[in-house]
Short mmCIF file of N, CA and C in Angstrom, two decimals:
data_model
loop_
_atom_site.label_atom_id
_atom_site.label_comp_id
_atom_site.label_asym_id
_atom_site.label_seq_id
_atom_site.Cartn_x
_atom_site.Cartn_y
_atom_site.Cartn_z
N UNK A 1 10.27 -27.37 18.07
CA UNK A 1 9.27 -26.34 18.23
C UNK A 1 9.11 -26.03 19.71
N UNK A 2 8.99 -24.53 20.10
CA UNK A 2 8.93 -24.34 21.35
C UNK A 2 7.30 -24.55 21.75
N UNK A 3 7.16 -24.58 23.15
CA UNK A 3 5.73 -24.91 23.88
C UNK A 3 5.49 -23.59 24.31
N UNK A 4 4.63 -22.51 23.35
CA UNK A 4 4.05 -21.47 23.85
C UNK A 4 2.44 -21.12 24.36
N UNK A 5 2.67 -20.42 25.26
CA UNK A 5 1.02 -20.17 25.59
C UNK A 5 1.09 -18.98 24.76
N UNK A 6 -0.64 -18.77 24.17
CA UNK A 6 -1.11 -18.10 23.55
C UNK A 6 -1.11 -16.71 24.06
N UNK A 7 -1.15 -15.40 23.40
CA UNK A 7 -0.88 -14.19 24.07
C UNK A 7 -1.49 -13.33 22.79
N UNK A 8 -2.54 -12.72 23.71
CA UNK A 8 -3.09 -11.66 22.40
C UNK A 8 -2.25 -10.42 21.24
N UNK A 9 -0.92 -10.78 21.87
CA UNK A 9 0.03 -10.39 20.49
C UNK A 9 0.27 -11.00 19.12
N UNK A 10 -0.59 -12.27 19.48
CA UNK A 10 -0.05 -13.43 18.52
C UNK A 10 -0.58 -13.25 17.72
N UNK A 11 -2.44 -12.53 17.57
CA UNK A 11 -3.40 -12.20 16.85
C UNK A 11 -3.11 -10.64 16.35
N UNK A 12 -2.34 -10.29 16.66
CA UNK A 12 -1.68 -8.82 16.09
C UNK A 12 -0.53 -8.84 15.44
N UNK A 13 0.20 -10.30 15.57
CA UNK A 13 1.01 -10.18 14.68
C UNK A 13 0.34 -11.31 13.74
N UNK A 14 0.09 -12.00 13.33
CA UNK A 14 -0.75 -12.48 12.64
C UNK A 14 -1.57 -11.61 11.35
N UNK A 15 -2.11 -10.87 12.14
CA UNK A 15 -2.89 -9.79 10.96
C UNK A 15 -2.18 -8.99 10.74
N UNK A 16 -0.55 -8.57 11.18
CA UNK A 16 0.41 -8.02 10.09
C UNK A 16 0.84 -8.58 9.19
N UNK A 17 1.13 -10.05 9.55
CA UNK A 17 2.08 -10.85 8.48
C UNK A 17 0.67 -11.26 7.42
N UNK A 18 -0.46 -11.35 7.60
CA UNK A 18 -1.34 -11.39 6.56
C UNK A 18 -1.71 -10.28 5.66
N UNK A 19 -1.44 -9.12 6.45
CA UNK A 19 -1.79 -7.71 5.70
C UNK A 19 -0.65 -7.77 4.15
N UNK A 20 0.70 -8.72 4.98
CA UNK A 20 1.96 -8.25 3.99
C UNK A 20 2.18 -9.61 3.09
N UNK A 21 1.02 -10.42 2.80
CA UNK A 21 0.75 -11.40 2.12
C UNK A 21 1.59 -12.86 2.42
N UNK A 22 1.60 -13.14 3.57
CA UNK A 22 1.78 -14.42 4.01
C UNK A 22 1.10 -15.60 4.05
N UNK A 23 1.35 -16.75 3.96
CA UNK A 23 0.18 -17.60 4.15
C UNK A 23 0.37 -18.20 5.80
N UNK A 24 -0.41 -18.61 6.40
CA UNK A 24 -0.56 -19.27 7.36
C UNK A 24 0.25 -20.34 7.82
N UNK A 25 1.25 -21.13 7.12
CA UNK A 25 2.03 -22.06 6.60
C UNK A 25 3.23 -21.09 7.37
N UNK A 26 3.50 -19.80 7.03
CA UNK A 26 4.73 -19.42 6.89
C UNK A 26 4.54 -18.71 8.35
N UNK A 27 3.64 -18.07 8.56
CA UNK A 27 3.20 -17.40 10.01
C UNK A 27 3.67 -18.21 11.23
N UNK A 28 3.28 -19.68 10.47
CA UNK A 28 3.70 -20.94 11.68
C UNK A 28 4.83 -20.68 12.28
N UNK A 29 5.49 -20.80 10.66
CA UNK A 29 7.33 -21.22 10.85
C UNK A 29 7.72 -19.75 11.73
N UNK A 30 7.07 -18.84 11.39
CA UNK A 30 7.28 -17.47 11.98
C UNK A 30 7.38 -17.53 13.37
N UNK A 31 6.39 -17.84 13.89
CA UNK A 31 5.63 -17.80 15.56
C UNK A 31 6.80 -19.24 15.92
N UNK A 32 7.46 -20.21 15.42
CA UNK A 32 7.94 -20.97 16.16
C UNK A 32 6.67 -22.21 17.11
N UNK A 33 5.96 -22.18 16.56
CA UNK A 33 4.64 -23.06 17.07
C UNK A 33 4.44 -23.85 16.06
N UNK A 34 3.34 -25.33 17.22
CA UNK A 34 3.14 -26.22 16.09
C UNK A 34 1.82 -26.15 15.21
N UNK A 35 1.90 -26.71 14.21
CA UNK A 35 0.77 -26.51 13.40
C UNK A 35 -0.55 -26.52 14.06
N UNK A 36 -0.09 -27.53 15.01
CA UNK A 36 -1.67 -28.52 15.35
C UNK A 36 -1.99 -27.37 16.79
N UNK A 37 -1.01 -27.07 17.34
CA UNK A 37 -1.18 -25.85 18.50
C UNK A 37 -2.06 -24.85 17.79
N UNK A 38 -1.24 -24.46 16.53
CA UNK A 38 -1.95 -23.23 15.93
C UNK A 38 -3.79 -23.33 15.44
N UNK A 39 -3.58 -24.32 15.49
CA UNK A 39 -5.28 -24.59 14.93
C UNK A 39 -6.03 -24.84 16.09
N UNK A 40 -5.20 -24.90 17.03
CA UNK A 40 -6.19 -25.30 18.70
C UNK A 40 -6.88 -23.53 19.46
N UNK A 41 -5.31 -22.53 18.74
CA UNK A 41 -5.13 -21.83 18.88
C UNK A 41 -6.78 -20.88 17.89
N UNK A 42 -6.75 -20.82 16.82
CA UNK A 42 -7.76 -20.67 15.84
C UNK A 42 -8.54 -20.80 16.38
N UNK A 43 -9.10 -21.83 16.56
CA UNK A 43 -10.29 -22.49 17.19
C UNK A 43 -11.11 -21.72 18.19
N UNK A 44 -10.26 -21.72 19.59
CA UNK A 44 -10.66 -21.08 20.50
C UNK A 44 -10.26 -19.77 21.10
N UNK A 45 -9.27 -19.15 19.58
CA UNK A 45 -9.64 -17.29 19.51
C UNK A 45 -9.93 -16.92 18.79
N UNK A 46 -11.18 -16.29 18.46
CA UNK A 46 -11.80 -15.48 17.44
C UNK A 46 -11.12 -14.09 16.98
N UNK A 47 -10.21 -13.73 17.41
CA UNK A 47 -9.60 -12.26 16.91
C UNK A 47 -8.21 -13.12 16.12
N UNK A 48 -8.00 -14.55 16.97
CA UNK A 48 -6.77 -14.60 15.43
C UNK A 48 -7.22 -15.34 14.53
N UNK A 49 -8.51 -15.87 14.54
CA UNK A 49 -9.50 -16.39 13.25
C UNK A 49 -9.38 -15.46 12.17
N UNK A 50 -9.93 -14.27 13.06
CA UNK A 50 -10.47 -12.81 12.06
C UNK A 50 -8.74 -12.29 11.33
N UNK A 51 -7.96 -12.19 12.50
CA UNK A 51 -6.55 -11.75 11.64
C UNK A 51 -6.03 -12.24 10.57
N UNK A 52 -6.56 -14.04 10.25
CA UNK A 52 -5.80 -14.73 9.47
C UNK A 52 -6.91 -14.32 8.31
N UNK A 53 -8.10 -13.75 8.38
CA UNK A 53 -9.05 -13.45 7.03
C UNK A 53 -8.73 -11.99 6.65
N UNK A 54 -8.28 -11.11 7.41
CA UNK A 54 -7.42 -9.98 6.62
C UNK A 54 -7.04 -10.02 5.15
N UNK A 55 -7.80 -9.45 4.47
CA UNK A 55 -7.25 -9.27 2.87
C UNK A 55 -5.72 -8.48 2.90
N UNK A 56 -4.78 -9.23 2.40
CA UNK A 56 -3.79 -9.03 1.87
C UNK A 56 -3.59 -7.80 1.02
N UNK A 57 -2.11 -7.22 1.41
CA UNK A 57 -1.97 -5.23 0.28
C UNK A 57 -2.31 -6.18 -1.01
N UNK A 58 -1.71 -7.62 -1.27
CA UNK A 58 -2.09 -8.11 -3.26
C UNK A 58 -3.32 -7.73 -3.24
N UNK A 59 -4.25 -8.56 -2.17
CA UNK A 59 -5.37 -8.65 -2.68
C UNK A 59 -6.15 -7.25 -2.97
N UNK A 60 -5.94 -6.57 -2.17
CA UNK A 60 -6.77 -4.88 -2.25
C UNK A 60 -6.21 -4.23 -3.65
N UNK A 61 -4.81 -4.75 -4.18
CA UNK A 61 -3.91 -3.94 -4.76
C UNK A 61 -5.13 -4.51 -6.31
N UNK A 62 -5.37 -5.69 -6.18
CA UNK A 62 -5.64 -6.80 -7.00
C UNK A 62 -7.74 -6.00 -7.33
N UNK A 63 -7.89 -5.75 -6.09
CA UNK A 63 -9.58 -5.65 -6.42
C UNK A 63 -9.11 -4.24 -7.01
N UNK A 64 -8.32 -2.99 -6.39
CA UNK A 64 -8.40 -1.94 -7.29
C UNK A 64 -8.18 -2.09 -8.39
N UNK A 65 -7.02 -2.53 -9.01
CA UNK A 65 -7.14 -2.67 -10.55
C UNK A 65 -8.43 -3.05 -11.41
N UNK A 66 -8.91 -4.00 -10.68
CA UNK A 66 -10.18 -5.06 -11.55
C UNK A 66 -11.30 -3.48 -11.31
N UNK A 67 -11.29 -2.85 -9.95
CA UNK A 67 -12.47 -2.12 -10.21
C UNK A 67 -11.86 -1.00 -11.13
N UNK A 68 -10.85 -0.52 -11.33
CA UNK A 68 -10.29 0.43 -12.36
C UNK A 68 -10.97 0.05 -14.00
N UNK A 69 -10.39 -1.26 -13.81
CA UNK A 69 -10.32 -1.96 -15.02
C UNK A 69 -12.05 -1.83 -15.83
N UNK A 70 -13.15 -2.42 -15.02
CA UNK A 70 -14.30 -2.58 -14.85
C UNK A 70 -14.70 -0.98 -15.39
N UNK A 71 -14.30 -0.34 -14.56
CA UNK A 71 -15.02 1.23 -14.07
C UNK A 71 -15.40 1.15 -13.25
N UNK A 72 -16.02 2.16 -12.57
CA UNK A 72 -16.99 2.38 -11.25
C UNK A 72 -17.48 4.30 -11.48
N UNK A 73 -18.23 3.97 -10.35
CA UNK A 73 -19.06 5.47 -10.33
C UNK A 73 -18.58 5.99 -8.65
N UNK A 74 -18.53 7.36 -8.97
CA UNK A 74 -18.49 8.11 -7.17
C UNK A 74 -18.87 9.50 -7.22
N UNK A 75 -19.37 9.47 -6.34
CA UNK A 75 -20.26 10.79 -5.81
C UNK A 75 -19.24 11.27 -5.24
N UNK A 76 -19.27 12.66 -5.61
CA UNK A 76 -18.34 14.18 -5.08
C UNK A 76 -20.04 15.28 -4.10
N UNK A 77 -19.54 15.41 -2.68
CA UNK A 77 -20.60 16.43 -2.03
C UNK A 77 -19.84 17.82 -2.26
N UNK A 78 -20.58 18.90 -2.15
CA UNK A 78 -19.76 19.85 -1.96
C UNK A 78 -20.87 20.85 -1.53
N UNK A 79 -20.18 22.29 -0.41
CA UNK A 79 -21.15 22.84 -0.38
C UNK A 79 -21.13 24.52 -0.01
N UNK A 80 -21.82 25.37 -0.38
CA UNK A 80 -21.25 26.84 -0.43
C UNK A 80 -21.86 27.31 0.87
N UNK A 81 -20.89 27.98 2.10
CA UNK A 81 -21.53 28.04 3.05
C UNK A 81 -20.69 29.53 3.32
N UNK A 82 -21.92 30.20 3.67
CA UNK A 82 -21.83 31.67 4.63
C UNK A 82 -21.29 31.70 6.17
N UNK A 83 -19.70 32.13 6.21
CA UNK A 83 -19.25 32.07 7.09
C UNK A 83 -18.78 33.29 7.76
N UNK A 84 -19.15 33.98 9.26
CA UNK A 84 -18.20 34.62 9.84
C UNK A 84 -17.36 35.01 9.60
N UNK A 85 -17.12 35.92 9.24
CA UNK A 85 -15.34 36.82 9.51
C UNK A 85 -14.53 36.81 10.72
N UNK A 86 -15.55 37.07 11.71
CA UNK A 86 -15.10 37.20 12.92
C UNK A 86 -14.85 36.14 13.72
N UNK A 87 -15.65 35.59 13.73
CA UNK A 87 -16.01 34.08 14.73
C UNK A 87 -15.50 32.91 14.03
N UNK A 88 -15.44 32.95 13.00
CA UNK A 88 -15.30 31.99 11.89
C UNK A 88 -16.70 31.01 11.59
N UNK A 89 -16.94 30.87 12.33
CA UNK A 89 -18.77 30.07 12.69
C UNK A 89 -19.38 29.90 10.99
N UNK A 90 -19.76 29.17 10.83
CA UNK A 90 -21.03 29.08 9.71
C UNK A 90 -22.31 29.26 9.72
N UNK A 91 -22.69 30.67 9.24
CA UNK A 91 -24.00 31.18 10.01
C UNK A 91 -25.27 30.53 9.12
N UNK A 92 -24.80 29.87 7.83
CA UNK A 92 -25.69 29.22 6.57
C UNK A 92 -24.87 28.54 6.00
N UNK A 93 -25.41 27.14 5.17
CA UNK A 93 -25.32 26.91 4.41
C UNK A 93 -25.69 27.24 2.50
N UNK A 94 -25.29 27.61 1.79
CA UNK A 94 -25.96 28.28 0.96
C UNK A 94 -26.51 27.39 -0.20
N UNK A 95 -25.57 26.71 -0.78
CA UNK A 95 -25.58 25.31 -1.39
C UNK A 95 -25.02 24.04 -1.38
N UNK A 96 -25.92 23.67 -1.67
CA UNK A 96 -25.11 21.90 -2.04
C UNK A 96 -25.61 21.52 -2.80
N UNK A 97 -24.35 20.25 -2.83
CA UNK A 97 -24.62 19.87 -4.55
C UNK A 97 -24.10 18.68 -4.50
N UNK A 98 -24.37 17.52 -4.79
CA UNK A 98 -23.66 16.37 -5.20
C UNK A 98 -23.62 15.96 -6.65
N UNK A 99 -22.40 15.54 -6.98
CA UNK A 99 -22.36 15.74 -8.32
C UNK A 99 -21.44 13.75 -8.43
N UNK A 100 -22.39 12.66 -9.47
CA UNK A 100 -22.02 11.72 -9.57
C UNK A 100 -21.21 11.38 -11.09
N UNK A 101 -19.70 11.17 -11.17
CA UNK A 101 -19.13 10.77 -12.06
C UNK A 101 -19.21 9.47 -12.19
N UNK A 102 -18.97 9.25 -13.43
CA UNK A 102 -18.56 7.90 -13.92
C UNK A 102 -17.60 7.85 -14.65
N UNK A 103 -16.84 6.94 -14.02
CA UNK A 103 -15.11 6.61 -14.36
C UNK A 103 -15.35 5.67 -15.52
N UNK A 104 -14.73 5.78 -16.80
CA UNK A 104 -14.99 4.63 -17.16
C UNK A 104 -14.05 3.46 -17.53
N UNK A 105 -14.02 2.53 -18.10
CA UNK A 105 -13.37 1.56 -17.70
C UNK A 105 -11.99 1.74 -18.25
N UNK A 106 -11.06 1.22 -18.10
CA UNK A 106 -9.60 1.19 -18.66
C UNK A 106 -9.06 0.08 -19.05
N UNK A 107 -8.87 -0.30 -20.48
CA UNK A 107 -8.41 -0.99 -21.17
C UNK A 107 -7.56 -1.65 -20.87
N UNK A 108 -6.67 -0.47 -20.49
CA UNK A 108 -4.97 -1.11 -20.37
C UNK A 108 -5.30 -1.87 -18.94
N UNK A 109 -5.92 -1.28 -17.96
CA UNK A 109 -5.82 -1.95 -16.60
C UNK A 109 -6.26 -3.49 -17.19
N UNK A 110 -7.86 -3.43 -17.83
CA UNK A 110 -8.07 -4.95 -18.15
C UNK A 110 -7.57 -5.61 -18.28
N UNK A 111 -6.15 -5.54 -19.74
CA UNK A 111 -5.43 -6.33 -20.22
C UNK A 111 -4.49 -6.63 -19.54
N UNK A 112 -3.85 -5.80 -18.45
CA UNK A 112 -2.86 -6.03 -17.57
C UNK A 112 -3.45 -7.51 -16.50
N UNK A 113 -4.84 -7.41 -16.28
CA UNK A 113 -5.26 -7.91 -14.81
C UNK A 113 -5.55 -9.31 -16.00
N UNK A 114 -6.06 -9.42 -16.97
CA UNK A 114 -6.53 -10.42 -17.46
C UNK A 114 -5.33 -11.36 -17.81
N UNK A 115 -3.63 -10.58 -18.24
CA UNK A 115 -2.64 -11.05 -18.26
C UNK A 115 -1.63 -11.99 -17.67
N UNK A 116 -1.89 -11.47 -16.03
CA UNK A 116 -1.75 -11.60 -14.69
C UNK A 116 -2.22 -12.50 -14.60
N UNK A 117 -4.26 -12.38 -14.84
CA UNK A 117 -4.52 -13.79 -13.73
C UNK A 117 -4.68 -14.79 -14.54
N UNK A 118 -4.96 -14.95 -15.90
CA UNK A 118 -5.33 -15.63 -16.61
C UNK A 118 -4.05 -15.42 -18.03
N UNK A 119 -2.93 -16.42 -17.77
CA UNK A 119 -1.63 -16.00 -18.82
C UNK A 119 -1.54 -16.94 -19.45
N UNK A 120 -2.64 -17.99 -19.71
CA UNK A 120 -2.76 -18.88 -21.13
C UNK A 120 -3.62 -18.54 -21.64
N UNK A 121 -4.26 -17.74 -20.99
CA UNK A 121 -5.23 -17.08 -22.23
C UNK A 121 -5.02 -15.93 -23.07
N UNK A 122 -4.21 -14.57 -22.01
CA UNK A 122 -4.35 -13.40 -22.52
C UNK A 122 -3.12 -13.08 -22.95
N UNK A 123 -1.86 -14.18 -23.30
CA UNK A 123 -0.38 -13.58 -22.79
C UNK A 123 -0.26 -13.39 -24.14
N UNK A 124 0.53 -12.06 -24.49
CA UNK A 124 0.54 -11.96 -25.49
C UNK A 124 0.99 -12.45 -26.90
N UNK A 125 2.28 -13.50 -26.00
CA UNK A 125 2.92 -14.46 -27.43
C UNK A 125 2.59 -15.08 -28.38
N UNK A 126 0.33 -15.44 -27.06
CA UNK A 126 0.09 -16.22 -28.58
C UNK A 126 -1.00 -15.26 -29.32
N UNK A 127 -0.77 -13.92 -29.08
CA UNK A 127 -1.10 -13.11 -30.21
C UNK A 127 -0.53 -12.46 -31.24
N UNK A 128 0.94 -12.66 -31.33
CA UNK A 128 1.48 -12.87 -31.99
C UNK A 128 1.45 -13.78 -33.45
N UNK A 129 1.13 -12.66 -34.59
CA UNK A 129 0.92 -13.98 -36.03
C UNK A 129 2.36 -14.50 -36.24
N UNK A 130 2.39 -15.23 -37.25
CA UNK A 130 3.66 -15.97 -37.34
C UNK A 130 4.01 -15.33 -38.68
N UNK A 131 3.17 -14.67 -39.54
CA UNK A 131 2.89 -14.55 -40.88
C UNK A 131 4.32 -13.69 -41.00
N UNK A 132 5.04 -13.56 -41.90
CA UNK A 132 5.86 -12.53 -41.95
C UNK A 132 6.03 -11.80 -42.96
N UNK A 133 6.14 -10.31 -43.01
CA UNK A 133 5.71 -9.29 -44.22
C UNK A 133 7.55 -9.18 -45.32
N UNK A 134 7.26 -9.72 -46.65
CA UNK A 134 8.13 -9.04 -47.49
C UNK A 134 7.73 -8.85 -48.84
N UNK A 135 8.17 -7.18 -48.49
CA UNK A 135 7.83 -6.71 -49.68
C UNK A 135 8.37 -7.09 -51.23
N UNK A 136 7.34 -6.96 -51.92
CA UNK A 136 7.46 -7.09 -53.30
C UNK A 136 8.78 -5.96 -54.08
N UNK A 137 9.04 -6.08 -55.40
CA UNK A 137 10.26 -5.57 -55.97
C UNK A 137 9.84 -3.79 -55.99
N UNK A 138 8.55 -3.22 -56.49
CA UNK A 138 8.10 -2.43 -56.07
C UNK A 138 8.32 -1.45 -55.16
N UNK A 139 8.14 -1.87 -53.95
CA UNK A 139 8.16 -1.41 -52.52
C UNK A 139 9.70 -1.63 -52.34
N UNK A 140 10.73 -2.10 -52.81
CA UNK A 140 11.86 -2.39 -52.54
C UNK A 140 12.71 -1.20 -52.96
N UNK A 141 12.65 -0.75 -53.87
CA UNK A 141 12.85 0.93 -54.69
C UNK A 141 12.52 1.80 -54.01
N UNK A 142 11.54 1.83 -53.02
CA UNK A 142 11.05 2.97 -52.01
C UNK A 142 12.01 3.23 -51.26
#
């Protein structure tokens, strides 16, 4: 392992390789530093503290689904305004309006995220019956 001094690049690359879901473990092997440097390092810089708590693209990728999944609500502003021909200027506003939807939840996202995080519970194999359908002499003539 090489003997590096610390350099406020280290905390910028740090919160890239966390943005792109690394663990701290691997950042090490990355930077060529020792573990125990890196935690001396932690310690006494607060911007590569903060870089290494960067939520991860999984994790954001991970809360959108769940809030898809869930539902959520969002407000749309909008507003009718009297404008200039000439000047272009907005000489009034005429209306506004905020208007609040509600998304509602999505099934499929659920079952996907519940699949994912929890796959002894939700996976589908063991919803699968075992029972198996044959038809009678009846239905066989059809």
């Amino acid at each position: 392992m090489s003997t590096q001094r610390y350099r406020r690049e280290i905390a910028e690359v740090a919160d890239i390789l966390t943005r792109h879901g690394l663990q701290e473990n691997e950042i090490i092997r990355l930077l060529d530093t020792a573990p125990e440097q890196f935690a001396r390092w932690k310690k006494s810089h607060a911007e590569l503290a903060a870089a290494l708590q960067a939520p991860s693209t999984a994790d954001r990728a991970e809360q959108a689904l769940l809030k898809r999944a869930l539902g959520f609500t969002v407000s749309e502003s909008s507003a009718e305004e009297l404008v200039d021909k000439k000047s272009g200027e907005v000489l009034e506003v005429l209306k506004r309006r905020t208007i609040t939807k509600d998304v509602p939840p999505d099934v499929r996202a659920l079952l996907f995220y519940l699949q994912n995080r929890h796959p002894e519970r939700w996976d589908r194999n063991h919803a699968v019956s075992t029972w198996e359908f044959e038809p009678d002499a009846t239905e066989k003539d059809l």
